[in-house]
Amino acid sequence: MEFKKEKLANGLNVIGEVNKSAKSAAVGFFVKTGSRDETEQVNGVSHFLEHMLFKGTDKLSALQVNEAFDRTGAQFNAGTSEEYTVYYAAVLPEYLLDVTGLWIELMRPALRDDDFNIEKNVIKEEIAMYKDMPSFDVTDQCRSLHFDGHPCGNSVLGSEESIDNLTSEQMRGYFTRRYAPNNMVLACAGNFDWEQICSVAANSCSEWRQQGVERKLEHYDGSKKKKRAEKSNLSREHICLMSSGLSAQDPRRFAASLLGVIVGDDVGSRFFWELVDKALAEAASMQFGPMDGTGAFYSYIRCSAGNVTKVLDTVSGIFQSLSQDGITEDELRKAKNKVLSALVIKNELPMGRLGDLGSNWLYLEKYRTVEDDISAVKAVTVDDVNVLIEQFKPGDFTQLSIGPAENNG
Amino acid sequence: MTEKFDEYVLKNGMVLLGEKMEAVASVAFDFMLPAGAALLPDGCCGAGGVIAEWIFRGAGDRNSRQLGDALDGLGLARSRSVGSSHITVGAALEAGNLAQTLDLYADIILKPSLEDDQFELARQLAIDGVLSLDDEPRHKVMLKLREKFYPSPLGRSSVGDIAELKALTTEKTKQIIKDNFNLSQTIFAVAGKYDFDAVCQQIERLFKTERQENAGQVKIGSKAGKYTHLDNDGAQVHIGLMTGTVKATDEDYYNARVAVSVLSGGMSARLFTKVREERGLCYAIGARYHSLKEAAGIMCYAGTTPDKAQETLDVIIQQFNELGDGISEEEIQRAKVGLQSSLILSSESSSSRAGSIAGDYYMLGRVRSLDEIKEKIEETSVDSVLGFLRSNKFKDFTVVTIGPKQVTVK
C-alpha cells in the first residue's frame, strides 16, 4: 500500500492509496456538505442536488451519463448524510480513468429546470418510501428531537413541503457555495496509476473556483426529550434512543465505537443478552455515530406494544449497571476481536478502503493506514471506556417511539 | 486469472469445496444444510427460522451464553439464512481462527443442546419476525411474490406463518433437525486464506457419520394465482411482479441473464430509464434474475405513491413485453460489461466467493470458474438474446401489491 496526495492551487485535495495486488479500483468525490449546512428554507437541497448531478452537464444528457457509467461496468452510487455527500464507483482497473473523468465532469452539472421538475417527483417518492420504513423514520425523527434546533437535526430528505417549495435558483446558489474545490476531496483506492489520476485532476479541475466555505461546529448534548407518535398501520413499537457522544476528530472515538459494540452489537452485546436472547425485543442495537465537532450514540429497538415497559426498564437497568460497574475486561476483549476482524474484512475491498480514506481526510485531513486503526483499537483500555461512560452518560437519552394506536404497554 | 478450486467428498457424501484467494487475510465459510423452507413437512412453516436460532442456543458442552461468548471471542462476523432449499450458517473471520471456529460449528450442527426453554424463546423471536413484516411492506411484498409465483411449496415463506409457528412443538422440530440435517446432502464451502488439507482432515474427523438416505423429494404442487393485494394504509403501493424464465442449467441461461441486464442492469437500462428517469414514477425500481433448482423467474420491485401505481405497473409490463422487439448492440455491450464486472468485483470478497461456489455446486453439481462465466457472457449477442426472448415470450405475470390502493392486472 502506498499513500499519495496532491493539493491543487484552488484547494482541491487529491489523495490515493495504491494497492497493485487488488483486482479492482475505487474512486470517489467526498463533498463536505450535507443537511446540517442547510437553512430551513432549503432543507433537503443537499440530497436533491446529489440526484441532480446525475442529470448531466452542458454537454451530457442524463441518459448519456447513465450510459457512460454503464459502459464501464461500474458499481456506482452516491449518498447524502447530515455531514457530507459522497459520489463513488468501483470498477475494473482499466476503467478507472474513464469513470474518474466522468465524475469530474458531473461535479460541474447543468442543473436544468426540466430535469429539476421531473426529479422533484422522484425525491417525493423517496420521502414516501422511507415513511414506510419505520426503523428509518423513527431514527430520523429522533435525531431531530435530540438535536432540537441544532443543525445536525436537519432531515437529509427534507419534507414534502420543503421540496415542493425549493426552486432551482436556490439549488444553483447552494451548489456554487458548497461544491467549491476547497470543500471537496477526490480519493482513489486499489489498483490504479497515481500519476494518471493526478494529471486528469490537474487538467480538468484547476478552473474550479475556490469559495469561502464554512461550517458551524458546536457540540450539543441533546435535548433529552421523550416523545411517542402513533401510526395506525404499524404493528410493532419502534424505539430510538439517542445520547451525547464525542466527535469524529476526537482520538477517543475508538473507545466510543467499542462501547457501542459492547452495549449494542447484533449478537453478544448487553442489549442482545438482556433483550433479544430473552425474546423481549426482536431487534436491539446501539452504535456510536461520530460527527463533525459533535457525536451521538444511537439505539434502535423493535418490540411488541405489550413489552414496551419491560424493555425500557431493562434498558435503564443496563445503563445503570454500566455507570455503576463499568465494562469488563472480557467484554472489551470480545468487542475488540469483532471490530478488528470487521476492519480487516472491510478493507480487503478497494470500495471498503475508499470510505475510510475519504472520511479520514474530510474530518482529520490526515491519512491513516488500516494498521493505524488496528493499533488504535488494540490500545483501548477498560478505563478508557469507563471514563467515557461517566462523561457521556448513555443512560441519559432522548427517546422517540413510533407504534400502533392504543399502546397497552 | 485462474482460480484454484479444491474439492473433497467425505465417505458419508458431504461435499467440501474451497477457493484460495491470494490477496486476502480473511476466510469465510458456509454450511448449506438441506433444511430449507420448501423441504419442511406441511404445517411447519417458519420452523427453519426457529431451528437456525435454536441450534445456536447451546451446543456440545457449552450453554447458550458460553457458546455466544466463544463465537464472539473469535471475532466472527456470523451469517445465517433460511432459503427455499437450505438453512445456511457461516461466518467471515481472520484466517488464524478458522480451526477453532469449525470445532464450534461442528457442535452447533451435530450436537445442539435443543433445550425446551430455549425453544420457546427461539419460537417467540420467529413469531415476532412474522409480525414485524407488517411494518416492512417492501420486504413482505417480495416474500409474498415468491409464495405466489413458485409452485407450492417452493415459494413457501422462510419467515413463517403465525398459526403454524404456534402449533410447532419441540418434538416435531427435533424430528425435522434429525431428518434434514443430513450430512450426505450437505455442502461446505470455504474461501479466502486457508489450508485445504488441514480443513479436510478436521471436517472429516468432526463430521464422520454413516451415509444417510435422502429424507424425500419435494412434491411440487400448483401456482397460487395471478394477482394478490394486501391492504395497508402506508405511504406507497409496493409492487412485486414476477414472470418465468429458464433455469441455471438451461442452455439459454446466459441469454436470459443478459436480457435481464438490458431490462434492469444499470442506470441506463430500460426500467430505470422509462419508469424513473423519463416519468418520475418511482424512486426504487429494479428487476433481477431469481432461481431455485426447480424453477426460475425474473423478479421486479417498484414502490410508488397510490395515484401512480397503475401507470407504474403498466409501464413495467410494457417494458417486459417490448424487450423482444429489438435491442441495440450498445445495450447488449453495456449489459455484458455490467455482468462481467460485477462478477469480478464480487470475487474480491471471501464471503461472496464461499456463497458462490456452494451455490454453483448445489445448482449445477460443479463450480464454474470466473473465466468460464465471462466467456459464456461474452458469447451472447443481439441475435442470441433476441432469439431467446422471441421463443420464450413473457406471458404470465404474477403480481402482488401492498398498500392503500389496488391495481388492475390486464
CSV table of N, CA, C and O in Angstrom, one decimal, chain A residues 299-393:
chain,number,residue,atom,x,y,z
A,299,SER,N,-29.6,4.2,19.5
A,299,SER,CA,-30.1,2.8,19.7
A,299,SER,C,-31.4,2.7,19.0
A,299,SER,O,-32.2,3.6,18.9
A,300,TYR,N,-31.6,1.5,18.4
A,300,TYR,CA,-32.9,1.2,17.8
A,300,TYR,C,-33.4,-0.2,18.4
A,300,TYR,O,-32.7,-1.1,18.5
A,301,ILE,N,-34.6,-0.1,18.9
A,301,ILE,CA,-35.2,-1.3,19.5
A,301,ILE,C,-36.6,-1.5,18.8
A,301,ILE,O,-37.4,-0.6,18.7
A,302,ARG,N,-36.9,-2.8,18.5
A,302,ARG,CA,-38.3,-3.1,18.0
A,302,ARG,C,-38.9,-4.2,18.8
A,302,ARG,O,-38.2,-5.3,19.1
A,303,CYS,N,-40.1,-4.0,19.3
A,303,CYS,CA,-40.7,-5.0,20.2
A,303,CYS,C,-42.2,-4.9,20.1
A,303,CYS,O,-42.8,-4.0,19.4
A,304,SER,N,-42.9,-5.8,20.8
A,304,SER,CA,-44.4,-5.7,20.8
A,304,SER,C,-44.8,-4.6,21.7
A,304,SER,O,-44.1,-4.2,22.6
A,305,ALA,N,-46.0,-4.0,21.4
A,305,ALA,CA,-46.6,-3.0,22.3
A,305,ALA,C,-46.6,-3.4,23.7
A,305,ALA,O,-46.3,-2.6,24.6
A,306,GLY,N,-47.0,-4.7,23.9
A,306,GLY,CA,-47.1,-5.2,25.3
A,306,GLY,C,-45.8,-5.2,26.1
A,306,GLY,O,-45.8,-5.2,27.3
A,307,ASN,N,-44.7,-5.3,25.4
A,307,ASN,CA,-43.4,-5.4,26.0
A,307,ASN,C,-42.6,-4.1,26.3
A,307,ASN,O,-41.5,-4.0,26.8
A,308,VAL,N,-43.2,-3.0,25.8
A,308,VAL,CA,-42.5,-1.7,25.9
A,308,VAL,C,-42.0,-1.3,27.3
A,308,VAL,O,-40.8,-1.0,27.4
A,309,THR,N,-42.9,-1.4,28.3
A,309,THR,CA,-42.4,-1.0,29.6
A,309,THR,C,-41.3,-1.9,30.1
A,309,THR,O,-40.3,-1.4,30.6
A,310,LYS,N,-41.4,-3.2,29.9
A,310,LYS,CA,-40.4,-4.1,30.3
A,310,LYS,C,-39.1,-3.9,29.6
A,310,LYS,O,-38.0,-3.9,30.2
A,311,VAL,N,-39.2,-3.6,28.3
A,311,VAL,CA,-38.0,-3.3,27.5
A,311,VAL,C,-37.3,-2.1,28.0
A,311,VAL,O,-36.1,-2.0,28.2
A,312,LEU,N,-38.1,-1.0,28.3
A,312,LEU,CA,-37.4,0.3,28.7
A,312,LEU,C,-36.9,0.1,30.1
A,312,LEU,O,-35.8,0.7,30.4
A,313,ASP,N,-37.5,-0.7,31.0
A,313,ASP,CA,-37.0,-0.9,32.3
A,313,ASP,C,-35.6,-1.7,32.2
A,313,ASP,O,-34.7,-1.4,32.9
A,314,THR,N,-35.6,-2.6,31.3
A,314,THR,CA,-34.4,-3.4,31.1
A,314,THR,C,-33.2,-2.5,30.6
A,314,THR,O,-32.1,-2.6,31.0
A,315,VAL,N,-33.6,-1.6,29.6
A,315,VAL,CA,-32.6,-0.7,29.1
A,315,VAL,C,-32.0,0.2,30.2
A,315,VAL,O,-30.8,0.4,30.3
A,316,SER,N,-32.9,0.7,31.0
A,316,SER,CA,-32.5,1.5,32.2
A,316,SER,C,-31.5,0.7,33.0
A,316,SER,O,-30.5,1.3,33.5
A,317,GLY,N,-31.9,-0.5,33.3
A,317,GLY,CA,-31.0,-1.4,34.1
A,317,GLY,C,-29.7,-1.5,33.5
A,317,GLY,O,-28.6,-1.5,34.2
A,318,ILE,N,-29.6,-1.7,32.2
A,318,ILE,CA,-28.3,-1.9,31.5
A,318,ILE,C,-27.5,-0.7,31.7
A,318,ILE,O,-26.3,-0.8,32.0
A,319,PHE,N,-28.0,0.5,31.4
A,319,PHE,CA,-27.3,1.7,31.5
A,319,PHE,C,-26.8,2.0,33.0
A,319,PHE,O,-25.7,2.5,33.2
A,320,GLN,N,-27.7,1.6,33.9
A,320,GLN,CA,-27.4,1.9,35.3
A,320,GLN,C,-26.2,1.0,35.7
A,320,GLN,O,-25.3,1.5,36.3
A,321,SER,N,-26.3,-0.3,35.3
A,321,SER,CA,-25.1,-1.1,35.7
A,321,SER,C,-23.9,-0.7,35.0
A,321,SER,O,-22.8,-0.8,35.6
A,322,LEU,N,-24.0,-0.2,33.8
A,322,LEU,CA,-22.8,0.3,33.1
A,322,LEU,C,-22.2,1.5,33.9
A,322,LEU,O,-21.0,1.6,34.1
A,323,SER,N,-23.0,2.4,34.4
A,323,SER,CA,-22.5,3.6,35.0
A,323,SER,C,-22.0,3.2,36.4
A,323,SER,O,-21.0,3.8,36.9
A,324,GLN,N,-22.6,2.2,37.1
A,324,GLN,CA,-22.1,1.8,38.4
A,324,GLN,C,-20.8,0.9,38.3
A,324,GLN,O,-19.8,1.2,39.0
A,325,ASP,N,-20.8,-0.1,37.5
A,325,ASP,CA,-19.7,-1.1,37.5
A,325,ASP,C,-18.8,-1.0,36.3
A,325,ASP,O,-17.8,-1.7,36.2
A,326,GLY,N,-19.2,-0.3,35.3
A,326,GLY,CA,-18.4,-0.2,34.1
A,326,GLY,C,-18.4,-1.5,33.3
A,326,GLY,O,-19.2,-2.4,33.5
A,327,ILE,N,-17.5,-1.6,32.3
A,327,ILE,CA,-17.5,-2.8,31.5
A,327,ILE,C,-16.4,-3.7,32.0
A,327,ILE,O,-15.6,-3.3,32.8
A,328,THR,N,-16.4,-4.9,31.5
A,328,THR,CA,-15.4,-5.9,32.0
A,328,THR,C,-14.3,-6.1,31.0
A,328,THR,O,-14.5,-5.8,29.8
A,329,GLU,N,-13.2,-6.6,31.4
A,329,GLU,CA,-12.0,-7.0,30.5
A,329,GLU,C,-12.5,-7.9,29.4
A,329,GLU,O,-12.1,-7.8,28.3
A,330,ASP,N,-13.3,-8.9,29.8
A,330,ASP,CA,-13.7,-9.9,28.9
A,330,ASP,C,-14.6,-9.3,27.8
A,330,ASP,O,-14.5,-9.6,26.6
A,331,GLU,N,-15.5,-8.4,28.2
A,331,GLU,CA,-16.4,-7.7,27.2
A,331,GLU,C,-15.5,-6.9,26.2
A,331,GLU,O,-15.8,-6.9,25.0
A,332,LEU,N,-14.5,-6.2,26.7
A,332,LEU,CA,-13.7,-5.4,25.9
A,332,LEU,C,-12.9,-6.3,24.9
A,332,LEU,O,-12.8,-6.0,23.7
A,333,ARG,N,-12.4,-7.4,25.4
A,333,ARG,CA,-11.6,-8.3,24.5
A,333,ARG,C,-12.5,-8.8,23.3
A,333,ARG,O,-12.1,-8.8,22.2
A,334,LYS,N,-13.7,-9.2,23.6
A,334,LYS,CA,-14.6,-9.7,22.6
A,334,LYS,C,-15.0,-8.6,21.6
A,334,LYS,O,-15.0,-8.8,20.4
A,335,ALA,N,-15.2,-7.5,22.1
A,335,ALA,CA,-15.6,-6.3,21.2
A,335,ALA,C,-14.4,-6.0,20.3
A,335,ALA,O,-14.6,-5.8,19.1
A,336,LYS,N,-13.2,-6.0,20.9
A,336,LYS,CA,-12.1,-5.7,20.0
A,336,LYS,C,-11.9,-6.7,18.9
A,336,LYS,O,-11.7,-6.4,17.8
A,337,ASN,N,-12.1,-8.0,19.3
A,337,ASN,CA,-11.9,-9.1,18.2
A,337,ASN,C,-13.0,-8.8,17.1
A,337,ASN,O,-12.6,-9.0,15.9
A,338,LYS,N,-14.2,-8.5,17.5
A,338,LYS,CA,-15.2,-8.3,16.4
A,338,LYS,C,-14.9,-7.1,15.6
A,338,LYS,O,-14.9,-7.1,14.3
A,339,VAL,N,-14.5,-6.0,16.2
A,339,VAL,CA,-14.2,-4.8,15.5
A,339,VAL,C,-13.0,-5.0,14.6
A,339,VAL,O,-13.0,-4.6,13.4
A,340,LEU,N,-12.0,-5.7,15.1
A,340,LEU,CA,-10.7,-5.9,14.3
A,340,LEU,C,-11.0,-6.7,13.1
A,340,LEU,O,-10.5,-6.5,12.0
A,341,SER,N,-11.8,-7.8,13.3
A,341,SER,CA,-11.9,-8.7,12.1
A,341,SER,C,-12.8,-8.0,11.1
A,341,SER,O,-12.6,-8.1,9.9
A,342,ALA,N,-13.8,-7.2,11.6
A,342,ALA,CA,-14.7,-6.5,10.6
A,342,ALA,C,-13.8,-5.4,9.8
A,342,ALA,O,-14.0,-5.2,8.6
A,343,LEU,N,-12.9,-4.8,10.5
A,343,LEU,CA,-12.0,-3.8,9.9
A,343,LEU,C,-11.1,-4.5,8.8
A,343,LEU,O,-11.0,-3.9,7.7
A,344,VAL,N,-10.6,-5.6,9.1
A,344,VAL,CA,-9.7,-6.3,8.1
A,344,VAL,C,-10.6,-6.7,6.9
A,344,VAL,O,-10.2,-6.5,5.8
A,345,ILE,N,-11.7,-7.3,7.2
A,345,ILE,CA,-12.6,-7.8,6.0
A,345,ILE,C,-13.0,-6.6,5.2
A,345,ILE,O,-12.9,-6.7,3.9
A,346,LYS,N,-13.5,-5.6,5.8
A,346,LYS,CA,-13.9,-4.4,5.0
A,346,LYS,C,-12.8,-3.8,4.1
A,346,LYS,O,-13.0,-3.5,3.0
A,347,ASN,N,-11.6,-3.7,4.7
A,347,ASN,CA,-10.5,-3.1,4.0
A,347,ASN,C,-9.9,-4.0,2.9
A,347,ASN,O,-9.0,-3.5,2.2
A,348,GLU,N,-10.3,-5.2,2.8
A,348,GLU,CA,-9.8,-6.1,1.7
A,348,GLU,C,-10.4,-5.6,0.4
A,348,GLU,O,-9.9,-6.0,-0.7
A,349,LEU,N,-11.5,-4.9,0.4
A,349,LEU,CA,-12.1,-4.4,-0.9
A,349,LEU,C,-11.7,-2.9,-1.1
A,349,LEU,O,-11.9,-2.1,-0.2
A,350,PRO,N,-11.2,-2.6,-2.3
A,350,PRO,CA,-10.9,-1.2,-2.5
A,350,PRO,C,-12.1,-0.3,-2.2
A,350,PRO,O,-11.9,0.8,-1.7
A,351,MET,N,-13.3,-0.7,-2.5
A,351,MET,CA,-14.5,0.1,-2.2
A,351,MET,C,-14.6,0.3,-0.7
A,351,MET,O,-15.0,1.4,-0.2
A,352,GLY,N,-14.3,-0.7,0.1
A,352,GLY,CA,-14.4,-0.5,1.6
A,352,GLY,C,-13.3,0.4,2.1
A,352,GLY,O,-13.5,1.3,2.9
A,353,ARG,N,-12.1,0.4,1.4
A,353,ARG,CA,-11.0,1.2,1.8
A,353,ARG,C,-11.3,2.7,1.5
A,353,ARG,O,-10.9,3.6,2.2
A,354,LEU,N,-11.9,2.9,0.3
A,354,LEU,CA,-12.2,4.2,-0.1
A,354,LEU,C,-13.0,5.1,0.9
A,354,LEU,O,-12.7,6.2,1.1
A,355,GLY,N,-13.9,4.4,1.5
A,355,GLY,CA,-14.8,5.1,2.5
A,355,GLY,C,-13.9,5.7,3.6
A,355,GLY,O,-14.0,6.9,4.0
A,356,ASP,N,-13.1,4.9,4.2
A,356,ASP,CA,-12.2,5.3,5.3
A,356,ASP,C,-11.2,6.4,4.9
A,356,ASP,O,-11.0,7.4,5.6
A,357,LEU,N,-10.7,6.2,3.7
A,357,LEU,CA,-9.7,7.1,3.1
A,357,LEU,C,-10.3,8.5,3.0
A,357,LEU,O,-9.7,9.5,3.5
A,358,GLY,N,-11.5,8.6,2.4
A,358,GLY,CA,-12.1,9.8,2.2
A,358,GLY,C,-12.6,10.5,3.4
A,358,GLY,O,-12.4,11.7,3.7
A,359,SER,N,-13.2,9.7,4.3
A,359,SER,CA,-13.8,10.4,5.5
A,359,SER,C,-12.6,10.8,6.5
A,359,SER,O,-12.8,11.8,7.1
A,360,ASN,N,-11.6,10.0,6.5
A,360,ASN,CA,-10.4,10.5,7.4
A,360,ASN,C,-9.9,11.8,6.9
A,360,ASN,O,-9.5,12.7,7.6
A,361,TRP,N,-9.9,12.0,5.5
A,361,TRP,CA,-9.4,13.2,5.0
A,361,TRP,C,-10.3,14.4,5.3
A,361,TRP,O,-9.9,15.5,5.7
A,362,LEU,N,-11.6,14.1,5.1
A,362,LEU,CA,-12.6,15.2,5.4
A,362,LEU,C,-12.5,15.6,6.9
A,362,LEU,O,-12.6,16.8,7.2
A,363,TYR,N,-12.5,14.7,7.8
A,363,TYR,CA,-12.5,15.0,9.2
A,363,TYR,C,-11.2,15.4,9.8
A,363,TYR,O,-11.1,16.3,10.6
A,364,LEU,N,-10.1,14.7,9.4
A,364,LEU,CA,-8.8,14.9,10.0
A,364,LEU,C,-7.8,15.5,9.2
A,364,LEU,O,-6.7,15.9,9.7
A,365,GLU,N,-8.1,15.6,7.9
A,365,GLU,CA,-7.0,16.0,6.9
A,365,GLU,C,-5.8,15.2,7.1
A,365,GLU,O,-4.7,15.7,7.2
A,366,LYS,N,-6.0,13.9,7.3
A,366,LYS,CA,-4.9,13.0,7.6
A,366,LYS,C,-5.1,11.7,6.9
A,366,LYS,O,-6.2,11.2,6.7
A,367,TYR,N,-4.0,11.1,6.6
A,367,TYR,CA,-4.0,9.7,6.1
A,367,TYR,C,-3.8,8.7,7.2
A,367,TYR,O,-2.9,8.9,8.0
A,368,ARG,N,-4.6,7.7,7.4
A,368,ARG,CA,-4.4,6.7,8.4
A,368,ARG,C,-4.4,5.4,7.7
A,368,ARG,O,-5.3,5.1,6.9
A,369,THR,N,-3.4,4.5,8.0
A,369,THR,CA,-3.4,3.2,7.4
A,369,THR,C,-4.4,2.3,8.2
A,369,THR,O,-4.8,2.7,9.3
A,370,VAL,N,-4.7,1.2,7.6
A,370,VAL,CA,-5.5,0.2,8.3
A,370,VAL,C,-4.8,-0.2,9.6
A,370,VAL,O,-5.4,-0.3,10.7
A,371,GLU,N,-3.5,-0.3,9.6
A,371,GLU,CA,-2.7,-0.7,10.7
A,371,GLU,C,-2.8,0.4,11.8
A,371,GLU,O,-2.8,0.0,13.0
A,372,ASP,N,-2.9,1.7,11.4
A,372,ASP,CA,-3.1,2.7,12.5
A,372,ASP,C,-4.4,2.5,13.2
A,372,ASP,O,-4.4,2.6,14.4
A,373,ASP,N,-5.4,2.2,12.5
A,373,ASP,CA,-6.7,1.9,13.1
A,373,ASP,C,-6.7,0.7,14.0
A,373,ASP,O,-7.2,0.7,15.1
A,374,ILE,N,-6.0,-0.4,13.5
A,374,ILE,CA,-5.9,-1.6,14.3
A,374,ILE,C,-5.2,-1.3,15.6
A,374,ILE,O,-5.7,-1.7,16.7
A,375,SER,N,-4.1,-0.6,15.5
A,375,SER,CA,-3.3,-0.3,16.8
A,375,SER,C,-4.2,0.6,17.7
A,375,SER,O,-4.2,0.4,18.9
A,376,ALA,N,-4.9,1.5,17.1
A,376,ALA,CA,-5.8,2.4,18.0
A,376,ALA,C,-6.8,1.6,18.7
A,376,ALA,O,-7.1,1.8,19.9
A,377,VAL,N,-7.4,0.6,18.0
A,377,VAL,CA,-8.4,-0.2,18.6
A,377,VAL,C,-7.8,-1.1,19.7
A,377,VAL,O,-8.3,-1.2,20.9
A,378,LYS,N,-6.6,-1.7,19.4
A,378,LYS,CA,-6.0,-2.5,20.4
A,378,LYS,C,-5.6,-1.8,21.6
A,378,LYS,O,-5.5,-2.4,22.7
A,379,ALA,N,-5.3,-0.5,21.5
A,379,ALA,CA,-4.7,0.3,22.6
A,379,ALA,C,-5.8,0.7,23.6
A,379,ALA,O,-5.5,1.1,24.8
A,380,VAL,N,-7.1,0.5,23.3
A,380,VAL,CA,-8.2,1.0,24.2
A,380,VAL,C,-8.2,0.1,25.4
A,380,VAL,O,-8.1,-1.1,25.4
A,381,THR,N,-8.3,0.8,26.6
A,381,THR,CA,-8.4,0.0,27.9
A,381,THR,C,-9.8,0.1,28.5
A,381,THR,O,-10.6,0.9,28.1
A,382,VAL,N,-10.0,-0.8,29.4
A,382,VAL,CA,-11.3,-0.8,30.2
A,382,VAL,C,-11.5,0.6,30.8
A,382,VAL,O,-12.7,1.2,30.7
A,383,ASP,N,-10.5,1.2,31.3
A,383,ASP,CA,-10.6,2.5,31.9
A,383,ASP,C,-11.0,3.6,30.9
A,383,ASP,O,-11.9,4.5,31.2
A,384,ASP,N,-10.5,3.5,29.7
A,384,ASP,CA,-10.8,4.5,28.6
A,384,ASP,C,-12.3,4.5,28.4
A,384,ASP,O,-13.0,5.5,28.3
A,385,VAL,N,-12.9,3.3,28.3
A,385,VAL,CA,-14.3,3.1,28.1
A,385,VAL,C,-15.1,3.6,29.3
A,385,VAL,O,-16.1,4.3,29.1
A,386,ASN,N,-14.7,3.2,30.5
A,386,ASN,CA,-15.4,3.6,31.7
A,386,ASN,C,-15.4,5.1,31.9
A,386,ASN,O,-16.4,5.7,32.3
A,387,VAL,N,-14.3,5.8,31.5
A,387,VAL,CA,-14.3,7.2,31.6
A,387,VAL,C,-15.3,7.9,30.7
A,387,VAL,O,-16.0,8.8,31.0
A,388,LEU,N,-15.5,7.3,29.5
A,388,LEU,CA,-16.5,7.8,28.5
A,388,LEU,C,-17.9,7.6,29.1
A,388,LEU,O,-18.7,8.5,28.9
A,389,ILE,N,-18.1,6.5,29.7
A,389,ILE,CA,-19.5,6.2,30.2
A,389,ILE,C,-19.8,7.3,31.3
A,389,ILE,O,-20.9,7.8,31.3
A,390,GLU,N,-18.8,7.6,32.1
A,390,GLU,CA,-19.0,8.6,33.2
A,390,GLU,C,-19.3,9.9,32.6
A,390,GLU,O,-20.1,10.7,33.0
A,391,GLN,N,-18.5,10.3,31.5
A,391,GLN,CA,-18.6,11.6,31.0
A,391,GLN,C,-19.9,11.8,30.1
A,391,GLN,O,-20.6,12.8,30.2
A,392,PHE,N,-20.2,10.8,29.3
A,392,PHE,CA,-21.3,11.0,28.3
A,392,PHE,C,-22.6,10.4,28.8
A,392,PHE,O,-23.7,10.6,28.2
A,393,LYS,N,-22.6,9.6,29.9
A,393,LYS,CA,-23.9,9.2,30.4
A,393,LYS,C,-24.9,8.6,29.4
A,393,LYS,O,-25.9,9.3,29.1
